[in-house]
Short mmCIF file of C-alpha atoms in Angstrom, two decimals:
data_model
loop_
_atom_site.label_atom_id
_atom_site.label_comp_id
_atom_site.label_asym_id
_atom_site.label_seq_id
_atom_site.Cartn_x
_atom_site.Cartn_y
_atom_site.Cartn_z
CA ARG A 1 -63.00 329.23 92.59
CA ARG A 2 -63.66 332.61 94.22
CA GLU A 3 -60.12 332.74 95.54
CA GLN A 4 -58.72 332.22 92.03
CA GLN A 5 -60.92 335.02 90.69
CA ARG A 6 -59.83 337.31 93.54
CA LYS A 7 -56.16 336.59 92.83
CA LEU A 8 -56.66 337.25 89.13
CA LEU A 9 -58.41 340.56 89.80
CA ASP A 10 -55.71 341.54 92.32
CA GLU A 11 -53.06 340.79 89.73
CA LEU A 12 -54.80 342.74 86.98
CA LEU A 13 -56.21 345.69 88.89
CA GLY A 14 -54.25 345.77 92.14
CA LYS A 15 -55.27 344.77 95.64
CA ASN A 16 -57.13 348.02 96.23
CA ARG A 17 -59.23 347.73 93.06
CA ASN A 18 -62.47 348.64 94.83
CA GLY A 19 -60.95 351.56 96.72
CA ASP A 20 -62.19 350.13 100.01
CA ARG A 21 -58.73 349.50 101.48
CA PRO A 22 -56.68 352.57 102.18
CA GLU A 23 -53.21 351.88 100.87
CA LYS A 24 -50.48 352.38 103.39
CA PRO A 25 -47.51 354.24 102.01
CA ILE A 26 -44.29 352.28 101.72
CA THR A 27 -41.83 353.78 104.15
CA HIS A 28 -39.26 351.01 104.61
CA HIS A 29 -37.52 348.40 102.49
CA SER A 30 -38.74 345.62 104.81
CA ASP A 31 -42.33 346.23 103.64
CA PRO A 32 -43.51 342.89 102.20
CA ARG A 33 -44.78 344.65 99.07
CA VAL A 34 -41.24 345.79 98.06
CA CYS A 35 -39.21 343.57 95.72
CA LYS A 36 -36.18 342.50 97.74
CA TYR A 37 -34.40 341.27 94.60
CA ASP A 38 -34.68 344.70 93.00
CA LEU A 39 -33.18 346.26 96.11
CA CYS A 40 -30.11 344.09 95.46
CA GLY A 41 -29.93 345.45 91.93
CA LEU A 42 -31.53 342.67 89.88
CA CYS A 43 -35.06 341.34 89.76
CA PRO A 44 -34.83 337.94 88.01
CA TYR A 45 -38.48 338.19 86.99
CA HIS A 46 -37.46 340.88 84.48
CA LEU A 47 -34.52 338.94 82.99
CA PHE A 48 -36.01 336.92 80.13
CA PRO A 49 -39.33 338.43 79.10
CA ASN A 50 -41.24 336.64 76.32
CA THR A 51 -38.89 333.64 76.24
CA LYS A 52 -39.12 330.07 77.46
CA GLU A 53 -37.12 331.18 80.50
CA ASP A 54 -39.61 333.93 81.44
CA LEU A 55 -40.44 333.59 85.14
CA GLY A 56 -43.65 335.57 84.82
CA PRO A 57 -44.55 338.73 86.70
CA CYS A 58 -42.67 339.69 89.83
CA PRO A 59 -44.58 338.43 92.89
CA PHE A 60 -43.94 341.69 94.75
CA GLU A 61 -46.36 344.56 94.34
CA VAL A 62 -43.66 347.24 94.15
CA CYS A 63 -41.09 346.35 91.53
CA PRO A 64 -38.96 348.22 90.72
CA ALA A 65 -38.49 349.67 94.16
CA PRO A 66 -38.53 353.47 94.46
CA ASP A 67 -35.11 355.16 94.59
CA LYS A 68 -35.84 356.51 98.08
CA ILE A 69 -36.38 352.97 99.39
CA LYS A 70 -33.27 351.67 97.56
CA ASP A 71 -31.13 354.42 99.07
CA MET A 72 -32.49 353.66 102.54
CA TYR A 73 -31.70 349.96 102.05
CA LEU A 74 -28.15 350.66 100.87
CA LYS A 75 -27.48 352.79 103.94
CA GLU A 76 -28.92 350.24 106.36
CA ARG A 77 -27.22 347.31 104.61
CA ALA A 78 -23.83 348.70 105.64
CA VAL A 79 -24.86 348.21 109.27
CA GLU A 80 -27.14 345.17 109.16
CA ASN A 81 -27.40 342.09 106.92
CA PHE A 82 -31.00 341.51 105.87
CA GLY A 83 -30.27 338.38 103.83
CA TYR A 84 -31.78 339.73 100.61
CA GLU A 85 -28.56 339.09 98.65
CA ARG A 86 -28.43 335.52 99.94
CA ASP A 87 -32.03 334.93 98.82
CA LEU A 88 -31.31 336.42 95.40
CA MET A 89 -28.17 334.30 95.05
CA ARG A 90 -30.11 331.16 95.97
CA LEU A 91 -32.76 331.95 93.36
CA LEU A 92 -30.18 332.72 90.66
CA GLU A 93 -28.20 329.56 91.43
CA GLY A 94 -31.42 327.58 91.02
CA LEU A 95 -32.06 329.23 87.65
CA VAL A 96 -28.51 328.43 86.51
CA ARG A 97 -28.84 324.84 87.72
CA ASP A 98 -32.13 324.42 85.81
CA ALA A 99 -30.62 325.95 82.67
CA ASP A 100 -27.59 323.64 82.91
CA ILE A 101 -29.88 320.62 83.15
CA ARG A 102 -31.83 321.74 80.07
CA ILE A 103 -28.61 322.38 78.13
CA ARG A 104 -27.19 318.98 79.08
CA SER A 105 -30.41 317.29 77.96
CA ILE A 106 -30.46 319.15 74.64
CA LYS A 107 -26.80 318.30 73.99
CA GLN A 108 -27.48 314.62 74.65
CA ARG A 109 -30.40 314.64 72.22
CA LEU A 110 -28.28 316.40 69.61
CA GLU A 111 -25.46 313.90 70.01
CA ALA A 112 -27.93 311.04 69.64
CA ARG A 113 -29.35 312.61 66.48
CA LYS A 114 -25.86 313.13 65.06
CA ALA A 115 -24.89 309.54 65.81
CA ALA A 116 -28.08 308.30 64.15
CA ALA A 117 -27.42 310.51 61.12
CA GLU A 118 -23.84 309.28 60.80
CA GLU A 119 -25.07 305.72 61.00
CA MET A 120 -27.78 306.29 58.41
CA ASN A 121 -25.64 308.16 55.89
CA PRO A 122 -21.87 308.07 56.40
CA GLU A 123 -21.25 309.71 53.00
CA LEU A 124 -23.24 312.78 54.06
CA THR A 125 -21.30 312.97 57.32
CA GLU A 126 -17.97 312.75 55.50
CA THR A 127 -19.02 315.44 53.01
CA VAL A 128 -20.04 317.81 55.82
CA ARG A 129 -16.71 317.13 57.61
CA LYS A 130 -14.77 317.96 54.41
CA ILE A 131 -16.78 321.17 53.89
CA ASN A 132 -15.98 322.30 57.44
CA GLU A 133 -12.32 321.38 57.08
CA LEU A 134 -11.92 323.20 53.74
CA THR A 135 -13.79 326.25 55.05
CA GLU A 136 -11.30 326.48 57.88
CA LYS A 137 -8.36 326.16 55.47
CA ALA A 138 -9.86 328.77 53.12
CA THR A 139 -10.22 331.20 56.01
CA ILE A 140 -6.59 330.67 57.04
CA GLU A 141 -5.36 331.09 53.44
CA GLY A 142 -7.45 334.23 52.96
CA GLU A 143 -6.18 335.79 56.17
CA ALA A 144 -2.61 334.97 55.14
CA GLY A 145 -3.15 336.83 51.85
CA HIS A 146 -3.11 333.75 49.61
CA ILE A 147 -6.19 334.77 47.68
CA GLU A 148 -5.76 332.32 44.79
CA GLU A 149 -5.47 329.33 47.16
CA ALA A 150 -8.51 330.53 49.10
CA ALA A 151 -10.48 330.90 45.85
CA LYS A 152 -9.57 327.33 44.80
CA LEU A 153 -10.67 326.03 48.18
CA MET A 154 -13.93 327.97 47.92
CA THR A 155 -14.60 326.34 44.53
CA GLU A 156 -14.02 322.92 46.12
CA ILE A 157 -16.36 323.87 48.95
CA GLU A 158 -19.09 324.89 46.49
CA ASP A 159 -18.70 321.55 44.65
CA LEU A 160 -19.02 319.68 47.94
CA LYS A 161 -22.10 321.70 48.87
CA VAL A 162 -23.71 320.73 45.56
CA LYS A 163 -22.81 317.10 46.28
CA ARG A 164 -24.27 317.41 49.78
CA SER A 165 -27.53 318.82 48.44
CA ARG A 166 -27.90 315.78 46.17
CA LEU A 167 -27.36 313.28 48.98
CA PRO A 168 -30.43 312.12 50.89
CA ALA A 169 -30.66 314.14 54.08
CA ALA A 170 -30.42 311.96 57.17
CA VAL A 171 -30.96 314.66 59.77
CA SER A 172 -31.36 318.39 59.35
CA ALA A 173 -28.77 318.97 62.12
CA LEU A 174 -25.95 318.14 59.70
#
């Protein structure tokens, strides 16, 4: 319990909140308080704030890293590989993998809902298909300069939309 409170206070007020620990200045990029991801040019903890994909606050105390530290890192990186880029790449690949899994799952649910909707109300499905088809044709006609044809198609589309609104809705996805 105390440890949780200490961590919360450290997060809110900083580790030296009582002023009893003299803070050592950061002089090198290898300091554990410096965000290694930011040194590479991208801290993933700042990517998606206030979204479902938000990773929360950066676990490093110093993020973004000061320019002086970044410059030092860039100079030393030319001579020695510290592995920060590899760590960042591993984290980003994990994020992409997780996002792909979520997308695949959502697509499967959507397909299942569409199939159920088509089964429940084939007339609604056919009407939506015709609306989409005619909208495409109207766009092509309009771009080709055939305004009268496009206007006729738009009238047909409006009639189909009225028809669609009168049909019982199977699923809001259609």
